[in-house]
PDB file of C-alpha atoms in Angstrom:
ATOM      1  CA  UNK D   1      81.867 222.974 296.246  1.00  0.00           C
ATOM      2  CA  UNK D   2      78.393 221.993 297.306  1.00  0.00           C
ATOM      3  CA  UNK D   3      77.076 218.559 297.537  1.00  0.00           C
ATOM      4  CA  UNK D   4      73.841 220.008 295.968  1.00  0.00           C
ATOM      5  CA  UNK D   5      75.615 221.789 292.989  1.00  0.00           C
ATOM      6  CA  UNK D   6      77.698 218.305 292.234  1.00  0.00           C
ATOM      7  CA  UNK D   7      73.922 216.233 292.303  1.00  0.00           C
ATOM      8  CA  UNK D   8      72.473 218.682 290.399  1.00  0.00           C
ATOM      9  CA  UNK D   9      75.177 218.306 287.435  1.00  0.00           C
ATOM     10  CA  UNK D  10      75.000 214.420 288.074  1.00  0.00           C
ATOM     11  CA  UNK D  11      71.570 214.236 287.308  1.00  0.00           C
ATOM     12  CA  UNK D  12      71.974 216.924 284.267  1.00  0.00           C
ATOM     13  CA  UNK D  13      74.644 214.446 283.023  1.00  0.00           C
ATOM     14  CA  UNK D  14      72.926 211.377 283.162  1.00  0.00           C
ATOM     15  CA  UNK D  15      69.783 212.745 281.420  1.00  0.00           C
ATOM     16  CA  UNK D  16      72.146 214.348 279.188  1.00  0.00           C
ATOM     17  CA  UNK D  17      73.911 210.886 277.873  1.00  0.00           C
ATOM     18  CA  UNK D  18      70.585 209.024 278.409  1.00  0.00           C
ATOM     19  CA  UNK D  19      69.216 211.265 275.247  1.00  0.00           C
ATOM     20  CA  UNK D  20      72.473 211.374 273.761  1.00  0.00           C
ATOM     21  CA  UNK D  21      73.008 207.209 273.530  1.00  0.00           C
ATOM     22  CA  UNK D  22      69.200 206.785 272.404  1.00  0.00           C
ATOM     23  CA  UNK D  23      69.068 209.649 269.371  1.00  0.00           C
ATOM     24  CA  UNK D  24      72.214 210.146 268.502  1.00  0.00           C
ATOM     25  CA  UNK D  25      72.523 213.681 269.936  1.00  0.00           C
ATOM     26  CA  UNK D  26      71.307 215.914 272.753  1.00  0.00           C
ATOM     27  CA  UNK D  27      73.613 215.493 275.676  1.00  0.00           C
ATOM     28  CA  UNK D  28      75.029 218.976 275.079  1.00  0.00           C
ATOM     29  CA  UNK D  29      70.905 220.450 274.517  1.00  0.00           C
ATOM     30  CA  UNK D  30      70.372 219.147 278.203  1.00  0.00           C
ATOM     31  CA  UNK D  31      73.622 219.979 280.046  1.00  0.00           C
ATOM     32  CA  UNK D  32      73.317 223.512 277.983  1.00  0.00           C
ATOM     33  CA  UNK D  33      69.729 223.837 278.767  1.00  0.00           C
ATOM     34  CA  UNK D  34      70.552 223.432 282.857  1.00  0.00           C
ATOM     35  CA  UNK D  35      73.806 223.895 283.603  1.00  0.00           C
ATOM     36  CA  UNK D  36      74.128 227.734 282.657  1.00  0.00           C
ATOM     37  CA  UNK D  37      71.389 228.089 285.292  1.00  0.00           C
ATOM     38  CA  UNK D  38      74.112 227.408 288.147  1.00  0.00           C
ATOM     39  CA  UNK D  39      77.221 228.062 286.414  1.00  0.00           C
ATOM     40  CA  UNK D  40      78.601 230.904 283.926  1.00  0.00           C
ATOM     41  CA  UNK D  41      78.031 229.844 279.679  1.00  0.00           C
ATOM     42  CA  UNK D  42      81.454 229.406 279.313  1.00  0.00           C
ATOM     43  CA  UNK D  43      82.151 227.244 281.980  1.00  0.00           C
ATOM     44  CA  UNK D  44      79.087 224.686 281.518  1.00  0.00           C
ATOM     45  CA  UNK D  45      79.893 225.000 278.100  1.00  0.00           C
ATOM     46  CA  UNK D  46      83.522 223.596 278.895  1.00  0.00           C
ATOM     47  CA  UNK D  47      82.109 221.016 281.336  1.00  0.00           C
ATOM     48  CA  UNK D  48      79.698 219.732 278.645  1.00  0.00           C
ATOM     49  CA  UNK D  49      82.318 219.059 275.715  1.00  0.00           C
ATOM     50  CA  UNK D  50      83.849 217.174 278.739  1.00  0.00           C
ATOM     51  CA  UNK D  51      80.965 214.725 279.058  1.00  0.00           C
ATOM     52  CA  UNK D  52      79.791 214.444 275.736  1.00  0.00           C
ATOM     53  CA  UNK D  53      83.562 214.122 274.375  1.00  0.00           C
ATOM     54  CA  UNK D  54      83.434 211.046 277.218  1.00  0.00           C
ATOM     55  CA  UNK D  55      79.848 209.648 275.667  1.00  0.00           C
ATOM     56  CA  UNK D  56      80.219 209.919 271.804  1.00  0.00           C
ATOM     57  CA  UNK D  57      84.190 208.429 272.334  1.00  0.00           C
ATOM     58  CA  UNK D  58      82.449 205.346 273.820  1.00  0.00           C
ATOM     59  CA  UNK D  59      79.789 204.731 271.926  1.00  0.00           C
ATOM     60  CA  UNK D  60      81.914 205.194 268.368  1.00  0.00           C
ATOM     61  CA  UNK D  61      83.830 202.531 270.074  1.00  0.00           C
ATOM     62  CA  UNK D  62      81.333 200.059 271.195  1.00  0.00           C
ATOM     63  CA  UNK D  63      79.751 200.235 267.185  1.00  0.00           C
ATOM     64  CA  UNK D  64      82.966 201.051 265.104  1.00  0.00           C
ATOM     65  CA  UNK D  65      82.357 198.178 262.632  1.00  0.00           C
ATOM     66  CA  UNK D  66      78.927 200.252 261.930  1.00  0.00           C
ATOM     67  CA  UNK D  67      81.039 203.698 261.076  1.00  0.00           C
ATOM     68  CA  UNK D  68      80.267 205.380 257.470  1.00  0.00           C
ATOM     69  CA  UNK D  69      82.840 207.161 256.927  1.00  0.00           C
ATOM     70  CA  UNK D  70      82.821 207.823 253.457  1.00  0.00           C
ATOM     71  CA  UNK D  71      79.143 209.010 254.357  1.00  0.00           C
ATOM     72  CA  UNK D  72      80.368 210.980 257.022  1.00  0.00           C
ATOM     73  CA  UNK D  73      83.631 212.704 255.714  1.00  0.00           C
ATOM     74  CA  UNK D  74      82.145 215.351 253.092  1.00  0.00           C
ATOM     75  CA  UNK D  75      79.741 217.130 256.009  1.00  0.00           C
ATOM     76  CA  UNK D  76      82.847 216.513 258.427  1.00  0.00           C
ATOM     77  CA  UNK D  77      85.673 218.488 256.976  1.00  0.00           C
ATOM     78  CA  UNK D  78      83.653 221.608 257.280  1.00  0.00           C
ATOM     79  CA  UNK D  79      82.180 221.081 260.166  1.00  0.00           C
ATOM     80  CA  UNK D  80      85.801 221.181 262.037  1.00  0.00           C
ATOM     81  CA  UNK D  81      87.127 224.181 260.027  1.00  0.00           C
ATOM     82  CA  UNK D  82      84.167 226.093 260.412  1.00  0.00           C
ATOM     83  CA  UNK D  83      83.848 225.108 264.081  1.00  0.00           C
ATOM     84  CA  UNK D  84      87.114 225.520 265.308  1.00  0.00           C
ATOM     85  CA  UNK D  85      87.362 229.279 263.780  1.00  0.00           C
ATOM     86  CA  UNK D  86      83.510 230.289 265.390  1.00  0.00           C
ATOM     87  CA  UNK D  87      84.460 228.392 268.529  1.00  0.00           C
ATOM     88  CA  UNK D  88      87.422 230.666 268.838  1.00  0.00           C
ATOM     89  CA  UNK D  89      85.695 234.375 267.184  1.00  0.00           C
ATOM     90  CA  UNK D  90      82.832 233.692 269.800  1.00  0.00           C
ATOM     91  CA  UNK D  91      84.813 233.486 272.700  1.00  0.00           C
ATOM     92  CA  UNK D  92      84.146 237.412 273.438  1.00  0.00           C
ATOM     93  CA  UNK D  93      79.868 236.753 273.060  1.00  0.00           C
ATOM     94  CA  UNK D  94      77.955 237.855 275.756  1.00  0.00           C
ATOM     95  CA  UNK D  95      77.126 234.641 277.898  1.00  0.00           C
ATOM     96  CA  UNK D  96      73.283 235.975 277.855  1.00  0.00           C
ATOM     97  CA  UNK D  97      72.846 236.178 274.438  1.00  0.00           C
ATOM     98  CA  UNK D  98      74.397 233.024 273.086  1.00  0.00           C
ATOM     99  CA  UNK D  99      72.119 231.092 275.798  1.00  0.00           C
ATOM    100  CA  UNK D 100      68.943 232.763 273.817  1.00  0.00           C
ATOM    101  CA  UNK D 101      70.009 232.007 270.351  1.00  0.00           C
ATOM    102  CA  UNK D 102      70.861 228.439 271.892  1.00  0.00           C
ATOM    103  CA  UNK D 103      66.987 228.249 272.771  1.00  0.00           C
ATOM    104  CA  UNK D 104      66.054 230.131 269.281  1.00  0.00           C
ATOM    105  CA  UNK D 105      68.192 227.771 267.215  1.00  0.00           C
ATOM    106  CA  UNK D 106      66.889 224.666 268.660  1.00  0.00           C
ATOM    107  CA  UNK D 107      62.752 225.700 268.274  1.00  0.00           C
ATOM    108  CA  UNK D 108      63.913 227.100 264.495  1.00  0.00           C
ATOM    109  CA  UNK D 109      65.924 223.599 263.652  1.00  0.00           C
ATOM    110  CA  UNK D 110      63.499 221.558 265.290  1.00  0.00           C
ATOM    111  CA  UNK D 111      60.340 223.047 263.735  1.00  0.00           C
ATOM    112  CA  UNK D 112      62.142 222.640 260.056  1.00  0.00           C
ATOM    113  CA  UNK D 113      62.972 219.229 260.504  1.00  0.00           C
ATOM    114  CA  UNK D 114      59.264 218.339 262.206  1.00  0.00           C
ATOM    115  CA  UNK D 115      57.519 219.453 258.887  1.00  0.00           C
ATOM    116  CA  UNK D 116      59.622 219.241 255.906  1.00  0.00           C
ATOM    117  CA  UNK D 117      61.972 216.643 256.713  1.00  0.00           C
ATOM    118  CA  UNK D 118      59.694 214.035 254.902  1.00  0.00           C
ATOM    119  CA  UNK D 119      59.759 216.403 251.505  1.00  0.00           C
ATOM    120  CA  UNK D 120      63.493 216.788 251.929  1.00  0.00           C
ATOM    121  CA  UNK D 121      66.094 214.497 250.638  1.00  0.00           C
ATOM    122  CA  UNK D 122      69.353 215.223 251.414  1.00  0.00           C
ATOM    123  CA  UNK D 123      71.644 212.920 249.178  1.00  0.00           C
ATOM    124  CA  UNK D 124      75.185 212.702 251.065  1.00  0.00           C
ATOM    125  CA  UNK D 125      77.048 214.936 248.263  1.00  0.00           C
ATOM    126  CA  UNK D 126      80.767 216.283 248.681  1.00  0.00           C
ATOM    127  CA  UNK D 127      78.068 219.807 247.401  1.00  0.00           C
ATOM    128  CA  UNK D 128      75.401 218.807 249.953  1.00  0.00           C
ATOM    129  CA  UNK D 129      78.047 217.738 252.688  1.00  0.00           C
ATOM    130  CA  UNK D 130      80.131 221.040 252.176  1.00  0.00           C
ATOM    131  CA  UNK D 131      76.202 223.319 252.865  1.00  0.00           C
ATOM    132  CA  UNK D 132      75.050 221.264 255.794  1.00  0.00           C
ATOM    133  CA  UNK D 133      78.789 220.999 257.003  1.00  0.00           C
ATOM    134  CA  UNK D 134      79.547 224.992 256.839  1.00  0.00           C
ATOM    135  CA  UNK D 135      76.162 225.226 258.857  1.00  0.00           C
ATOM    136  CA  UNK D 136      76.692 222.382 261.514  1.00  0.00           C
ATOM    137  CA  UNK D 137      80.245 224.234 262.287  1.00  0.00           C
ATOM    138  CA  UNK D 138      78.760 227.671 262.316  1.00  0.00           C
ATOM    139  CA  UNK D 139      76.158 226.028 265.711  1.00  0.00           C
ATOM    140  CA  UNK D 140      78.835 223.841 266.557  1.00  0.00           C
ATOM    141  CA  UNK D 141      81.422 226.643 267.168  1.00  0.00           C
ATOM    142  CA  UNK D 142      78.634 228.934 268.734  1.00  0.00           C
ATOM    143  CA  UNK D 143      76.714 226.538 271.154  1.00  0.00           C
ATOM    144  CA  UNK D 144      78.948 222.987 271.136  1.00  0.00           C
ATOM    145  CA  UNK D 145      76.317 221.405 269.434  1.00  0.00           C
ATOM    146  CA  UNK D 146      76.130 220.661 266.128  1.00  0.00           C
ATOM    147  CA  UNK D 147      74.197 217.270 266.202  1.00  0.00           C
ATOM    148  CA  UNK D 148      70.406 218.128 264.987  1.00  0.00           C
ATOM    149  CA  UNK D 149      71.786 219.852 261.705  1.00  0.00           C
ATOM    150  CA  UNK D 150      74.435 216.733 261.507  1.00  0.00           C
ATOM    151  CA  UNK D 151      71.350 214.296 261.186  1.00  0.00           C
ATOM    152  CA  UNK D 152      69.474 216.038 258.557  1.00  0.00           C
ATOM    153  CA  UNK D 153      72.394 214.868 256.179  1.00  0.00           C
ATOM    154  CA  UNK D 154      73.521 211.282 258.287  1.00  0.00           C
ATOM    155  CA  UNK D 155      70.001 210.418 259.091  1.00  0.00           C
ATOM    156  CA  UNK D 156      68.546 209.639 255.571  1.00  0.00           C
ATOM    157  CA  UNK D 157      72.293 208.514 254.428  1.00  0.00           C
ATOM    158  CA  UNK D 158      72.442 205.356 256.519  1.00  0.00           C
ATOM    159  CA  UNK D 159      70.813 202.158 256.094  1.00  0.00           C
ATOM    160  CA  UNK D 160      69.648 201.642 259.446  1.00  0.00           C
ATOM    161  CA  UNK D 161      69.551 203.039 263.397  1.00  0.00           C
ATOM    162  CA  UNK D 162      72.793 201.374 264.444  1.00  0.00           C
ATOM    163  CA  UNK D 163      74.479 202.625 261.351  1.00  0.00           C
ATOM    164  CA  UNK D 164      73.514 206.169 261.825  1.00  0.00           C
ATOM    165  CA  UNK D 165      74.288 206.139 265.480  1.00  0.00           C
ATOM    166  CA  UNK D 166      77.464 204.963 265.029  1.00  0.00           C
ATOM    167  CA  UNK D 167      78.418 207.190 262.395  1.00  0.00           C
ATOM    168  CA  UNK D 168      76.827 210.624 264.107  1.00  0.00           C
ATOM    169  CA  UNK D 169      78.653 209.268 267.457  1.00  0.00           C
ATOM    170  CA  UNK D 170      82.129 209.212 265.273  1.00  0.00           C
ATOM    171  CA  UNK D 171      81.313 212.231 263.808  1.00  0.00           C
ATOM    172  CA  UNK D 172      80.424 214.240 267.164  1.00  0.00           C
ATOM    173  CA  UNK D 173      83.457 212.531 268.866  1.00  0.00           C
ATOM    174  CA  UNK D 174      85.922 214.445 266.342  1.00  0.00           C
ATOM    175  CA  UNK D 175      84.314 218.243 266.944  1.00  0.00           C
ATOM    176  CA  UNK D 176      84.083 217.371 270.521  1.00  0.00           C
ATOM    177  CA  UNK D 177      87.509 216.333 271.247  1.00  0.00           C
ATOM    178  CA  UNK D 178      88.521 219.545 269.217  1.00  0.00           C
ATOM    179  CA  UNK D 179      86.396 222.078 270.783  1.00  0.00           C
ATOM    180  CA  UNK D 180      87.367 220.531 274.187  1.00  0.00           C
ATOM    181  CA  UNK D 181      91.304 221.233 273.577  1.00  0.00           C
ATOM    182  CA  UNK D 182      89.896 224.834 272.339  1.00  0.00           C
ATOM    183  CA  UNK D 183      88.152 225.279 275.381  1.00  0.00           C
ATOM    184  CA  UNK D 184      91.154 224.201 277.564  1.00  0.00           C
ATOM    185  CA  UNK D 185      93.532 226.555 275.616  1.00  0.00           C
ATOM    186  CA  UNK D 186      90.879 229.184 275.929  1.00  0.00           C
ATOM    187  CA  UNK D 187      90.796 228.251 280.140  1.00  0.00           C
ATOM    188  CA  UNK D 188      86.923 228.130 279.481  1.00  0.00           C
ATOM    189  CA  UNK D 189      88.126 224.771 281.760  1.00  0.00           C
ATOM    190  CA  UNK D 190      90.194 225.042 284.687  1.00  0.00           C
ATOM    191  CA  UNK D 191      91.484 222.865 287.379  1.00  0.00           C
ATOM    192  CA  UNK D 192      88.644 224.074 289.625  1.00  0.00           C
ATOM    193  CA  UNK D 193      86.004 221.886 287.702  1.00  0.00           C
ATOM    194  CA  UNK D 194      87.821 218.466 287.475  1.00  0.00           C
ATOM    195  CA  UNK D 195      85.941 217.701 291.168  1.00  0.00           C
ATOM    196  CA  UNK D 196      82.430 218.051 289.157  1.00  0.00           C
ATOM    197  CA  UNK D 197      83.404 216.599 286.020  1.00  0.00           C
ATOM    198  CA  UNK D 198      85.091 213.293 288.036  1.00  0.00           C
ATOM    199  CA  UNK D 199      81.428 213.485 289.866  1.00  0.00           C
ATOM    200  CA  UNK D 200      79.721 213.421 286.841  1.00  0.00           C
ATOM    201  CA  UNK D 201      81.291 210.719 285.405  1.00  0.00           C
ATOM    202  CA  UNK D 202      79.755 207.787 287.119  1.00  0.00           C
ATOM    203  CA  UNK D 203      76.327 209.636 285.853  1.00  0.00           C
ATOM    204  CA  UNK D 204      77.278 209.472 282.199  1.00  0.00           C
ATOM    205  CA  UNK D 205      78.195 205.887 282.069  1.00  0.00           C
ATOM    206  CA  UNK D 206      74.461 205.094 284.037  1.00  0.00           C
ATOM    207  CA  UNK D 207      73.291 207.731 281.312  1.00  0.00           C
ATOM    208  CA  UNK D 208      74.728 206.095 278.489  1.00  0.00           C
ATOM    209  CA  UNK D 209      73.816 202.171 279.364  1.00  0.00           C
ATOM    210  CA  UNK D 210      70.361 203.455 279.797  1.00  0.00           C
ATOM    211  CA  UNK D 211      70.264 205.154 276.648  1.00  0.00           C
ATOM    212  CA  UNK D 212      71.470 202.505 274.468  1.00  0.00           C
ATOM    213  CA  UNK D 213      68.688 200.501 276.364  1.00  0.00           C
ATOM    214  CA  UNK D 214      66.245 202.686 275.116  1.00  0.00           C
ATOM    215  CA  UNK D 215      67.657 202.978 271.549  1.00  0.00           C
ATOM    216  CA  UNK D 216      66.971 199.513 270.625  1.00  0.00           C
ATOM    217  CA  UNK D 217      63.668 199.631 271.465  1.00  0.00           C
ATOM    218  CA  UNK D 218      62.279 203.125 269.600  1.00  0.00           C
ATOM    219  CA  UNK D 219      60.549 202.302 266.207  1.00  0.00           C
ATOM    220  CA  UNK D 220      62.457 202.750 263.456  1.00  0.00           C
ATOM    221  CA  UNK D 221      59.446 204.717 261.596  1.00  0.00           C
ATOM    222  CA  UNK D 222      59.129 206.981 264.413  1.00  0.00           C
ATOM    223  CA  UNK D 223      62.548 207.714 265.013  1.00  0.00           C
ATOM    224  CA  UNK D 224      63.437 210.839 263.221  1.00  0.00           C
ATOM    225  CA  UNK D 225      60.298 212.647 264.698  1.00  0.00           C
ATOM    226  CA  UNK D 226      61.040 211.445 268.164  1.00  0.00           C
ATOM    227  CA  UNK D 227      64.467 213.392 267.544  1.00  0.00           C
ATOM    228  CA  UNK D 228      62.587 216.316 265.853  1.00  0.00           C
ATOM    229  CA  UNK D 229      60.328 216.616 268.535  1.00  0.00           C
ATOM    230  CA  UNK D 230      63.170 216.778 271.278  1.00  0.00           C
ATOM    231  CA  UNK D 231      64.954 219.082 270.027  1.00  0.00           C
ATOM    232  CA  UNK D 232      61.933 221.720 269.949  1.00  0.00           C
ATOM    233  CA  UNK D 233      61.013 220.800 273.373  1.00  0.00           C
ATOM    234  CA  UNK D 234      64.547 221.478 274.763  1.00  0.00           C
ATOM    235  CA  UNK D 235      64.553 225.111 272.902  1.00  0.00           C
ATOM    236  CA  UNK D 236      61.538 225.938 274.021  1.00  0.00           C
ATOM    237  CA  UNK D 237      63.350 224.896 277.533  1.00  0.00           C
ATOM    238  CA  UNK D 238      66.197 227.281 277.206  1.00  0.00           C
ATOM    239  CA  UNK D 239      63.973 230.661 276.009  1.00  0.00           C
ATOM    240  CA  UNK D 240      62.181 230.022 278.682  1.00  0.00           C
ATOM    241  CA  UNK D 241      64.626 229.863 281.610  1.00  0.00           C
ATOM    242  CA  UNK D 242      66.212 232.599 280.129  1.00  0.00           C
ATOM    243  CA  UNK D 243      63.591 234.665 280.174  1.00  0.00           C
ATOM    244  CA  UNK D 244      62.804 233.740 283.678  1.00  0.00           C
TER     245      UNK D 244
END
């Protein structure tokens, strides 16, 4: 393995749980967005759930007193039966076209939540929950990342930033842990990658400090755009590396 592939990934990682720590999501739009560039779908898809499983476990930790999970159950449920049957159906899905709708589902998310969020409402509902949940498992199971649809429900259900970042973190850490044992079972991750993930581990933990860092000091009235607006940016990413 190349010392240039394994610093490439590091600094994929850390960017990855930099974003992840400081909106609540987006380590998996980042390592999805570059890894596939050096490394089949499948595999950076397995080495992603890997760090992000790592990141969300850690921060649901650090802020468990914060959890909602009465808030969080109803859109979580779902979520992991959806998820877990996609994540499985899709494992035959040409590598080239689930890295395009990645790209497309980001820009078409992203570009909803940017403009109507504000006339939206989402009240967290067992009805509402169930919708946004069958959704969330439907991109969780396809791409491994379920987190912008996840915050149209948790975002305007919390109180505050620490209590929605601890309860999207919580929420993420379940679907990731399960789509990482799918992905071993499914030997989308093999022996031959533990060298890169062990090197990218050091990167998440700089990633994640930093993040948290940065989290504390984002205004709270700007926060949800800040999110929207990432999440159309790293689409845009992805269509266009593909296409290149």
């Amino acid at each position: 393995m190349q010392i240039s592939t394994i610093l490439y990934v590091c600094i994929v990682i850390l960017a990855g749980a930099a974003v992840q720590s400081a909106l609540g999501f987006g380590t998996t739009m980042i390592t999805m967005g570059f890894l596939p560039l050096i490394m089949e779908y499948s595999k950076a898809m397995g080495l992603s759930i890997i760090m992000v499983s790592i990141s969300t476990l850690y921060i649901s930790v650090k802020y468990r007193r914060s959890i909602q999970w009465k808030i969080m159950l109803p859109v979580l449920i779902p979520t992991a039966v959806i998820c877990a049957v996609v994540n499985i159906l899709s494992a035959k899905v040409s590598s080239n076209i689930m890295y395009l709708l990645l790209g497309m589902m980001f820009v078409a998310v992203s570009a909803f939540f940017f403009f109507f969020s504000q006339k939206i409402h989402v009240k967290p509902t067992v009805k509402s929950g169930t919708v946004l949940g069958v959704i969330t498992g439907i991109f969780y199971g396809l791409f491994a990342s379920g987190g912008p649809t996840a915050a149209l429900y948790l975002l305007p259900a919390t109180k505050d930033k620490k209590e929605y970042l601890a309860t999207i973190q919580a929420f993420l850490c379940v679907n990731n842990l399960m789509i990482l044992v799918i992905s071993l079972l499914l030997r989308r991750l093999d022996m031959a990658d533990l060298p890169m993930a062990a090197a990218g581990v050091a990167a998440l933990i700089a990633g994640t400090l930093l993040g948290l860092a940065v989290h504390d000091r984002i205004p709270s009235g700007v926060f949800g755009r800040v999110i929207y607006a990432f999440v159309g940016i790293g689409g845009l990413w992805i269509i266009i590396s593909h296409l290149m």
